[in-house]
Tab-separated table of C-alpha atoms in Angstrom:
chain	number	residue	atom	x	y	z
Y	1430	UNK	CA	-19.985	-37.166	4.535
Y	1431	UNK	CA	-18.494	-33.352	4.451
Y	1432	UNK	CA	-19.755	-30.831	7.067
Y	1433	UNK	CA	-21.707	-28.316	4.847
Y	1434	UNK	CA	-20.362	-25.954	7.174
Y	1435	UNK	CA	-17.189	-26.744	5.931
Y	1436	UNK	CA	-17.882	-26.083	2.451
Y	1437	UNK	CA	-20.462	-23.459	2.360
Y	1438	UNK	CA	-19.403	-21.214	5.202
Y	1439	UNK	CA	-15.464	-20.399	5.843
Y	1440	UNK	CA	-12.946	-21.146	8.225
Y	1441	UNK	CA	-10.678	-18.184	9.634
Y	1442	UNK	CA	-8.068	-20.597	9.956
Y	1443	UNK	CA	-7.864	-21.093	5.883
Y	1444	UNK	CA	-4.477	-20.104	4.250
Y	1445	UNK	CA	-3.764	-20.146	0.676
Y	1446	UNK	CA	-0.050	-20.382	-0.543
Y	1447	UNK	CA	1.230	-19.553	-4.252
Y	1448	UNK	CA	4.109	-21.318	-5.185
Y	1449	UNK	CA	4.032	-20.121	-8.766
Y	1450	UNK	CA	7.967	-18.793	-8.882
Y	1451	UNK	CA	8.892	-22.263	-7.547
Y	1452	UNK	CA	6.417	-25.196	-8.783
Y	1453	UNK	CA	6.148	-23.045	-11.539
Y	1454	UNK	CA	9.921	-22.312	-11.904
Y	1455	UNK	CA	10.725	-25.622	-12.662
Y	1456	UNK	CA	9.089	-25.414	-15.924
Y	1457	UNK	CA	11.589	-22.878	-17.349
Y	1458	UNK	CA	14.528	-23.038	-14.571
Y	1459	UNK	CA	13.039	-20.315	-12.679
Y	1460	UNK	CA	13.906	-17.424	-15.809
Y	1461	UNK	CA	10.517	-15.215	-15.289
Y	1462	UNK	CA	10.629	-11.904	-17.447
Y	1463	UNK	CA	11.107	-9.129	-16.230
Y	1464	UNK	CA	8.797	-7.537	-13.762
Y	1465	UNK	CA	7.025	-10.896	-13.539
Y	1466	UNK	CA	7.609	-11.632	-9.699
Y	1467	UNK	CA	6.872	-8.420	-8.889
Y	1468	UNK	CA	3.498	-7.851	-10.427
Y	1469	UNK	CA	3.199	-11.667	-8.903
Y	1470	UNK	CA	3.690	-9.904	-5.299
Y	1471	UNK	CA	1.448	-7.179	-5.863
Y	1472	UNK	CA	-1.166	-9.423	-7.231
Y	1473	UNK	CA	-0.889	-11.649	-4.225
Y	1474	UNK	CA	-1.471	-9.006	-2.003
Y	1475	UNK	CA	-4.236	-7.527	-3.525
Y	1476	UNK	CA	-6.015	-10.651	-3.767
Y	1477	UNK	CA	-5.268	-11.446	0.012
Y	1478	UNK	CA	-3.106	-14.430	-0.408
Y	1479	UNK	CA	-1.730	-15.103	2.767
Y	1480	UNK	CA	1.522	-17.081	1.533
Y	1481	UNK	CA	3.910	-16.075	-1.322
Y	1482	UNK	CA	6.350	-18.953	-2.459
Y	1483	UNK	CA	9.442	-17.246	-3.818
Y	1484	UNK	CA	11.381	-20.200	-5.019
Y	1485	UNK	CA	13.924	-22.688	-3.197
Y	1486	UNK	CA	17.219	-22.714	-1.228
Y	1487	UNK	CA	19.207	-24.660	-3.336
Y	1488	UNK	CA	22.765	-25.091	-2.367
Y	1489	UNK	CA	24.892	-23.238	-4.749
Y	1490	UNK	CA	27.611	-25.824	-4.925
Y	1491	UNK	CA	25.374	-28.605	-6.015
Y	1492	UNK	CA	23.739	-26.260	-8.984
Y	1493	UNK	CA	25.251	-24.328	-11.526
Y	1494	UNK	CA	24.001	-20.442	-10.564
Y	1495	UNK	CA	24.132	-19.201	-14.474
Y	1496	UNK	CA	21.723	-22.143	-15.100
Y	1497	UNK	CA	18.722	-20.946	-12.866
Y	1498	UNK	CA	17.079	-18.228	-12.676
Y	1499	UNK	CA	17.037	-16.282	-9.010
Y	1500	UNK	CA	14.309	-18.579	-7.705
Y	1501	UNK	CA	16.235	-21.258	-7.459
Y	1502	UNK	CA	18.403	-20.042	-5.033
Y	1503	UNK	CA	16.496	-17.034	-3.196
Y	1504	UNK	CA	18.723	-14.864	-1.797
Y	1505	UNK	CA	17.458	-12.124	0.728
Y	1506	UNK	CA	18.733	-9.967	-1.715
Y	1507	UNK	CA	16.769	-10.655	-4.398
Y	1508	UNK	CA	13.727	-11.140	-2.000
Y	1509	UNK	CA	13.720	-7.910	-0.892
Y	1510	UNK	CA	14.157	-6.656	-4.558
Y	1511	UNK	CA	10.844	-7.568	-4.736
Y	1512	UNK	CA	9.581	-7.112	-1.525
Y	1513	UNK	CA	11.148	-4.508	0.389
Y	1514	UNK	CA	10.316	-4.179	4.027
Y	1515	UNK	CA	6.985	-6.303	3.316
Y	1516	UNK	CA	4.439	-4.081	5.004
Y	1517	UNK	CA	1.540	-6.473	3.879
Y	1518	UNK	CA	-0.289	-9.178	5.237
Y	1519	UNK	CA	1.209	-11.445	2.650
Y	1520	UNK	CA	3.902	-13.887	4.173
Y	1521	UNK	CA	6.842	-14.898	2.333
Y	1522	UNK	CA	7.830	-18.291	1.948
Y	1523	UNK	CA	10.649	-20.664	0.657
Y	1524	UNK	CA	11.159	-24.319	0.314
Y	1525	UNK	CA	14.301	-26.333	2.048
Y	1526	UNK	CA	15.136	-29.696	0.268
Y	1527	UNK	CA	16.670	-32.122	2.179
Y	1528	UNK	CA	20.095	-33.267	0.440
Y	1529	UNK	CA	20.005	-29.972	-1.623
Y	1530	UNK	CA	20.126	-27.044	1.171
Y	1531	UNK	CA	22.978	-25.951	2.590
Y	1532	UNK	CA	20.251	-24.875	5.580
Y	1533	UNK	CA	22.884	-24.191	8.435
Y	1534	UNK	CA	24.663	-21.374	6.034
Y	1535	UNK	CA	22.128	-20.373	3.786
Y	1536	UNK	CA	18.826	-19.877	6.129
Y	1537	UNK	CA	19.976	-16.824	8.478
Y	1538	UNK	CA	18.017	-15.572	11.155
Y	1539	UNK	CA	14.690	-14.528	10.687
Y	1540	UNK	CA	15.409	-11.409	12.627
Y	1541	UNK	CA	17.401	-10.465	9.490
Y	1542	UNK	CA	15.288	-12.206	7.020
Y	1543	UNK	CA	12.379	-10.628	4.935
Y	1544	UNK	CA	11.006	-14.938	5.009
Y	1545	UNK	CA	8.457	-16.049	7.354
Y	1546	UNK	CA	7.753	-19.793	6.658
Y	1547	UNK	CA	10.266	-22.382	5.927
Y	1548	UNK	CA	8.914	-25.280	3.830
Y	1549	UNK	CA	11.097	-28.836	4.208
Y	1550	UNK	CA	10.530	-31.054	2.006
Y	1551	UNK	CA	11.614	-34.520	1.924
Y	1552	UNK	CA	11.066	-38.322	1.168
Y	1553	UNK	CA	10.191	-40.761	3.429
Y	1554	UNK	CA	13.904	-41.935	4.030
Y	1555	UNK	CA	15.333	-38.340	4.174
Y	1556	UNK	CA	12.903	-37.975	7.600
Y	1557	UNK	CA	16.365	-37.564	10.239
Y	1558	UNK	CA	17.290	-34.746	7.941
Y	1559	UNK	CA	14.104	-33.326	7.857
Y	1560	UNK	CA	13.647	-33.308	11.236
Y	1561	UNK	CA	16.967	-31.819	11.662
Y	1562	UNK	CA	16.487	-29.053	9.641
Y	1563	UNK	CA	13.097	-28.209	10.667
Y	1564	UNK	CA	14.721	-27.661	14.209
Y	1565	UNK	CA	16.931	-25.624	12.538
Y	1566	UNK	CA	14.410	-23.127	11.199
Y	1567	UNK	CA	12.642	-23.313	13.966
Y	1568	UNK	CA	15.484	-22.387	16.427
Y	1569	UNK	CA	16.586	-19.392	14.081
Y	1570	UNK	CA	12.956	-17.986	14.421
Y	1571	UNK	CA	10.764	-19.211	11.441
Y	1572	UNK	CA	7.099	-20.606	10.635
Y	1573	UNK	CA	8.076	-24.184	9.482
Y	1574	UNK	CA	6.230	-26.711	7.287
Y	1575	UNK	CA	7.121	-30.081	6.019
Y	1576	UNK	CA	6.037	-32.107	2.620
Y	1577	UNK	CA	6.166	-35.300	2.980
Y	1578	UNK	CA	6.845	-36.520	-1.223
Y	1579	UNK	CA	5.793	-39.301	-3.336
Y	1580	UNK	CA	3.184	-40.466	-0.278
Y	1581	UNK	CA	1.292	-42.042	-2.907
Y	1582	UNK	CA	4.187	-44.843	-3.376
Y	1583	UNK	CA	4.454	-44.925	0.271
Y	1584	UNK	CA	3.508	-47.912	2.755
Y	1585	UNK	CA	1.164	-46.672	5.646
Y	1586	UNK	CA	3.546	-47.692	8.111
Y	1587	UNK	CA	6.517	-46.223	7.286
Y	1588	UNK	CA	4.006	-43.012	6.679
Y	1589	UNK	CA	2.748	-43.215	10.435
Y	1590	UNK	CA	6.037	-43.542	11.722
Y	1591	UNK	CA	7.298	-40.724	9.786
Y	1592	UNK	CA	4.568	-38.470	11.178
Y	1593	UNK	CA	5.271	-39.228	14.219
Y	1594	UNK	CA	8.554	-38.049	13.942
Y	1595	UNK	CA	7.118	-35.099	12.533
Y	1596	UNK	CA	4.671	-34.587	15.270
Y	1597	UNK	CA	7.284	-34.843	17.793
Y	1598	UNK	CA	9.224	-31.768	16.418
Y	1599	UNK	CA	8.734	-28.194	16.421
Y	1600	UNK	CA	7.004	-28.183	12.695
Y	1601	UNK	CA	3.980	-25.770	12.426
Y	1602	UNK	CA	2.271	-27.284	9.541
Y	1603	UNK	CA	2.735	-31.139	8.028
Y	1604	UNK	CA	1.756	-30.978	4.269
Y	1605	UNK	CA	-0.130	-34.411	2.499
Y	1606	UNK	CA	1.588	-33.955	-1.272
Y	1607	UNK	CA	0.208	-35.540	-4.072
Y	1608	UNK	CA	3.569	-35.233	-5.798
Y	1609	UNK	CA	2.854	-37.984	-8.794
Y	1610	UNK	CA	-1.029	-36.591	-8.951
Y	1611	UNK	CA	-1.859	-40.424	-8.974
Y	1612	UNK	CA	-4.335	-39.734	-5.948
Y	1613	UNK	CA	-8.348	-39.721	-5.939
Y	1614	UNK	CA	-10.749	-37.863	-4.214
Y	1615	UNK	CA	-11.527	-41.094	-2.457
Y	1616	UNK	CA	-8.199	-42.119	-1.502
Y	1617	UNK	CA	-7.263	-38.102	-0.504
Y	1618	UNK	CA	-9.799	-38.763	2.265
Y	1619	UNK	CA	-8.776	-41.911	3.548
Y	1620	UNK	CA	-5.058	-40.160	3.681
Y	1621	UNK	CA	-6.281	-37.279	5.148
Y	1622	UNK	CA	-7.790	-38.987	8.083
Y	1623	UNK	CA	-3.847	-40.748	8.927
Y	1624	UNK	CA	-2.730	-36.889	8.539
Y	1625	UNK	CA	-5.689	-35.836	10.807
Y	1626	UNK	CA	-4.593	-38.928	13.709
Y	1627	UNK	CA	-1.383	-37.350	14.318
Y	1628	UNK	CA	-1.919	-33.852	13.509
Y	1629	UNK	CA	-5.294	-33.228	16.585
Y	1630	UNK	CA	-2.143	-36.085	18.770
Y	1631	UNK	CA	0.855	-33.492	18.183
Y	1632	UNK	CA	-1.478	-29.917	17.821
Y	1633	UNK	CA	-0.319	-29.511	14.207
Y	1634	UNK	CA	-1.961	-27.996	11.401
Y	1635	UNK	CA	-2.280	-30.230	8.061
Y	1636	UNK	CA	-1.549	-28.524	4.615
Y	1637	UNK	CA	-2.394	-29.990	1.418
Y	1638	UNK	CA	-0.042	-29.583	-2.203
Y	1639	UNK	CA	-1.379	-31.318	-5.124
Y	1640	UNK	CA	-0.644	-32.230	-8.868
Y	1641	UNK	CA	-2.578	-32.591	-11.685
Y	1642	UNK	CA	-1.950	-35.110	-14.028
Y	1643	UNK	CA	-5.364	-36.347	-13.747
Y	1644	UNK	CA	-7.122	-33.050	-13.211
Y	1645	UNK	CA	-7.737	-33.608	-9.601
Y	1646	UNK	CA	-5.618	-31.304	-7.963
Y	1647	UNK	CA	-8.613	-28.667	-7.396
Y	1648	UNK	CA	-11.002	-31.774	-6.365
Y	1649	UNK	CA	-8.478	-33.150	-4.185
Y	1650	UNK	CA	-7.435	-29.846	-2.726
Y	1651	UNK	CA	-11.011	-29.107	-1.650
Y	1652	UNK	CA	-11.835	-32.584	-0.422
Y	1653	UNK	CA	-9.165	-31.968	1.845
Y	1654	UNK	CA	-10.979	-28.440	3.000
Y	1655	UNK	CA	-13.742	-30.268	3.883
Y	1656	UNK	CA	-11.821	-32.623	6.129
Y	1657	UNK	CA	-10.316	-29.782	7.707
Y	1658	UNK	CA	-6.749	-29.059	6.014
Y	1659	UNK	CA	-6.244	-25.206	6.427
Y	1660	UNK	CA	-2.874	-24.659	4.173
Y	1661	UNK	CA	-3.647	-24.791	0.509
Y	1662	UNK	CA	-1.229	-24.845	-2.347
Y	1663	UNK	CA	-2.051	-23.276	-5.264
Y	1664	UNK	CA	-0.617	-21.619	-8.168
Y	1665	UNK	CA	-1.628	-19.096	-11.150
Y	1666	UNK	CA	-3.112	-20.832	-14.204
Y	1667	UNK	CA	-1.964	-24.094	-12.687
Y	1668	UNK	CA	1.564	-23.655	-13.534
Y	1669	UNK	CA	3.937	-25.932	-12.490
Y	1670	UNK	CA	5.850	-29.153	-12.927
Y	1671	UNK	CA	4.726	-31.284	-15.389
Y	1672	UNK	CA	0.803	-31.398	-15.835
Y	1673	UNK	CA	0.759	-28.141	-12.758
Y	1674	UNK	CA	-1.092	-27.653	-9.782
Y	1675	UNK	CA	-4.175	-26.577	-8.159
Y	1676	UNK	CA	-5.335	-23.498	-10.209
Y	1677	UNK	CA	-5.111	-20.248	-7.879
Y	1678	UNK	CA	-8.447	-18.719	-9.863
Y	1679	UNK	CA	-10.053	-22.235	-9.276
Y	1680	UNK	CA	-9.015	-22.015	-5.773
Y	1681	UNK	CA	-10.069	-18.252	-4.646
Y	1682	UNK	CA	-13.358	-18.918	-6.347
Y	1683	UNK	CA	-14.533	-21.851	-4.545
Y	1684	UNK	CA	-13.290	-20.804	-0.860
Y	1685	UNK	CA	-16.057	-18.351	0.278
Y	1686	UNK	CA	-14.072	-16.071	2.785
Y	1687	UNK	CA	-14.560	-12.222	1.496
Y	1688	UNK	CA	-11.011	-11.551	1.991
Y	1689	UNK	CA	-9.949	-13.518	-1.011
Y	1690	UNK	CA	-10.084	-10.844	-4.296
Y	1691	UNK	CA	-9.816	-13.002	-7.542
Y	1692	UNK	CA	-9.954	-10.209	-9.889
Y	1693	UNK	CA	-6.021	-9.867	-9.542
Y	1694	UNK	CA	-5.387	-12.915	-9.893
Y	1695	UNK	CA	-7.199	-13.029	-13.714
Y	1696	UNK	CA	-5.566	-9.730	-14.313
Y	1697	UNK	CA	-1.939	-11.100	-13.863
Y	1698	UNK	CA	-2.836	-14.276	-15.295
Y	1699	UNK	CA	-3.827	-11.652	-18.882
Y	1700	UNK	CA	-0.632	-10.115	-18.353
Y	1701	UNK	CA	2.109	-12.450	-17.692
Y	1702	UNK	CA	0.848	-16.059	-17.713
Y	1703	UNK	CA	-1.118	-15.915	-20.966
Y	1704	UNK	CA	2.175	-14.346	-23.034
Y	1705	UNK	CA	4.555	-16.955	-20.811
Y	1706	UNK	CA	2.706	-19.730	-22.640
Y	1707	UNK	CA	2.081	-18.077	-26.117
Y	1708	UNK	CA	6.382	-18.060	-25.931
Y	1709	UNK	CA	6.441	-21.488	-25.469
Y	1710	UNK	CA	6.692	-22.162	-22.052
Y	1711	UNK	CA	4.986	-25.500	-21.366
Y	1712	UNK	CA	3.086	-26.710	-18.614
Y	1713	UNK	CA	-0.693	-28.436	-17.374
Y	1714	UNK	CA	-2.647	-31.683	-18.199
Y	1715	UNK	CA	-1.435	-34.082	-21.282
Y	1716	UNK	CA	-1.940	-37.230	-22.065
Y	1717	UNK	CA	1.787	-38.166	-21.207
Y	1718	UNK	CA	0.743	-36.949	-17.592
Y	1719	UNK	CA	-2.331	-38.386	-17.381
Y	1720	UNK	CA	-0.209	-41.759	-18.433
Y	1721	UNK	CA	2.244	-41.359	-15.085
Y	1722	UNK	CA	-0.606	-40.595	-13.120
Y	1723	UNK	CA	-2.437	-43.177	-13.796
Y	1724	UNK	CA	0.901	-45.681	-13.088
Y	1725	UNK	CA	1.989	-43.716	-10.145
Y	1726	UNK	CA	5.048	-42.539	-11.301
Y	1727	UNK	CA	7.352	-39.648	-11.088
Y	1728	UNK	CA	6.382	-37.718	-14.280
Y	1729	UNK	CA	10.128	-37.335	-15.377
Y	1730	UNK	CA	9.389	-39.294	-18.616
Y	1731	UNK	CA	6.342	-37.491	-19.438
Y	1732	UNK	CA	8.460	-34.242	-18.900
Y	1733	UNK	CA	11.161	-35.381	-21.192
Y	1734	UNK	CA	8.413	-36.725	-23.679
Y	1735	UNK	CA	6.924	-32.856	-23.896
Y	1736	UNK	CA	10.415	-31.602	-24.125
Y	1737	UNK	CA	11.592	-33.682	-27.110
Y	1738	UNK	CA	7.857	-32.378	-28.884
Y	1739	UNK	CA	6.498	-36.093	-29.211
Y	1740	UNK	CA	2.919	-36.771	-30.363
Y	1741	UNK	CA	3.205	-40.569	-30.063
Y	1742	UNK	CA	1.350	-41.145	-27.010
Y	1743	UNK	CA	0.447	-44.661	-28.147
Y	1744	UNK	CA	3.668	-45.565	-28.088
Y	1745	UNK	CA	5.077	-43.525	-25.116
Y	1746	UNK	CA	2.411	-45.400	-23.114
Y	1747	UNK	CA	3.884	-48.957	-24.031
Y	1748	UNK	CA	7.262	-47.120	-22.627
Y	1749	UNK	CA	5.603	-46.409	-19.609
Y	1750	UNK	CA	4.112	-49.777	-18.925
Y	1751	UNK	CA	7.221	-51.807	-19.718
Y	1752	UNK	CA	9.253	-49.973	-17.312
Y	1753	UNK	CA	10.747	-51.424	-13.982
């Protein structure tokens, strides 16, 4: 049973993070029009979001830079394009992935960084890497999270030893990720409670980034704010990979601190979101997604399905349900 207090007061400690330029920049290979991430910014401050996203760290010898848009990469250059000298409350953000950073040369020190908060994120198996880079961050002067992926095809052992590797290093925040969005309410809590074990052991906050294939990334993201999880991804109009994320407006007008301003966030959404999609950008709930949610698995096939413009969800489901 939830604390009321937990849903019908608010908790200080509360953060909300966009990560529309990167979940949602893997819908069109991070090429926003122009003016988009800046009227992003200034929405996000004026609606008192206390994290801003700004894409990933990708290792430019692994990708192709004239295939991606800035986002994929983000340089302190183009950061403070958009940002400046940052003299808001709003943090800026980036996420590390293990295997695809090149963390020692591309993440300076935050002395000379406009970035606050480095997010790692990793599998299971990556977790020496993870750990490694996390002390990395930490040592050059950053906030630093981790996101644990794919948890939901994970075995609970190898999860609890993983976050006790986690709890052992210098990470601020661990993140539960619903990557496949093959999680329920239910289940969230149950996971949530292994998160909360070693996070009260280690002193480590708990963050929580979810999908929505079966339109439960809101009602997992608030079961988790009644157990407690302060750091909450979210994104405008749910965009992101695949079926999307936890809506931002969805978000802003469930939590109940005053700080939050969700007018900004609709206003954006009328100006840059809402003519994204009318151009043909596509993201958020299908069947295809609902399919791989369902099965628990990686929604690559569902992606490709939308791609290609296939209707035959009959027949992509036997696809699905054959596979190995």
């Amino acid at each position: 049973m939830k604390e009321l207090s937990e849903l019908m007061g608010y908790r200080p400690g509360v953060k909300v993070l966009d990560a529309t330029l990167r979940d949602g920049g893997l819908v069109n290979d991070f090429f926003f029009p122009e003016g988009f991430a800046k009227a992003l910014y200034q929405a996000n401050v004026k609606a008192g979001v206390d994290y801003m996203e700004f894409g990933y760290k990708a290792d430019k010898e692994m990708f192709d830079v004239s295939k991606f848009g800035p986002s994929k990469f983000s340089d302190e250059d183009y950061i403070r394009s958009i940002v400046g000298d940052n003299n808001t409350n709003l943090k800026i953000a980036v996420m590390a992935d293990v295997g695809r950073c090149n963390y020692k040369q591309d993440i300076i020190e935050k002395s000379n960084s406009a970035v606050d908060l480095i997010r790692v994120a990793t599998y299971l198996h990556q977790m020496p890497g993870a750990v490694d880079m996390i002390e990395d961050a930490k040592n050059k002067g950053y906030e630093v999270s981790c996101n644990i992926m794919a948890i939901s095809n994970s075995q609970e052992s190898d999860l609890r030893v993983a976050l006790d590797l986690l709890g052992k290093s210098p990470v601020d925040v661990i993140y539960i990720v619903d990557s496949y969005g093959a999680i329920y309410p239910e289940e969230m809590a149950r996971i949530t409670d292994i998160y909360k074990e070693f996070a009260v052991k280690y002193n480590k906050k708990l963050g929580i980034h979810a999908h929505d294939n079966q339109r439960l990334a809101f009602a997992n993201t608030i079961e988790c704010v009644g157990d407690g999880v302060d750091y909450l991804d979210a994104t405008y109009n749910a965009m992101g990979r695949g079926a999307g994320n936890c809506s931002m407006e969805l978000l802003l007008g469930f939590l109940r601190n005053p700080k939050f301003n969700i007018f900004p966030v609709f206003k954006f959404i009328e100006d840059y979101i809402t003519p994204l999609k009318e151009s043909g950008v596509k993201w958020g709930y299908d069947l295809q997604y609902l399919m791989t949610g369902i099965l628990n698995q990686h929604p690559r096939t569902a992606i490709q399905f939308t791609k290609e413009g296939r209707k035959d969800f009959s027949e992509f489901y036997k696809e699905v349900t054959t596979q190995e």
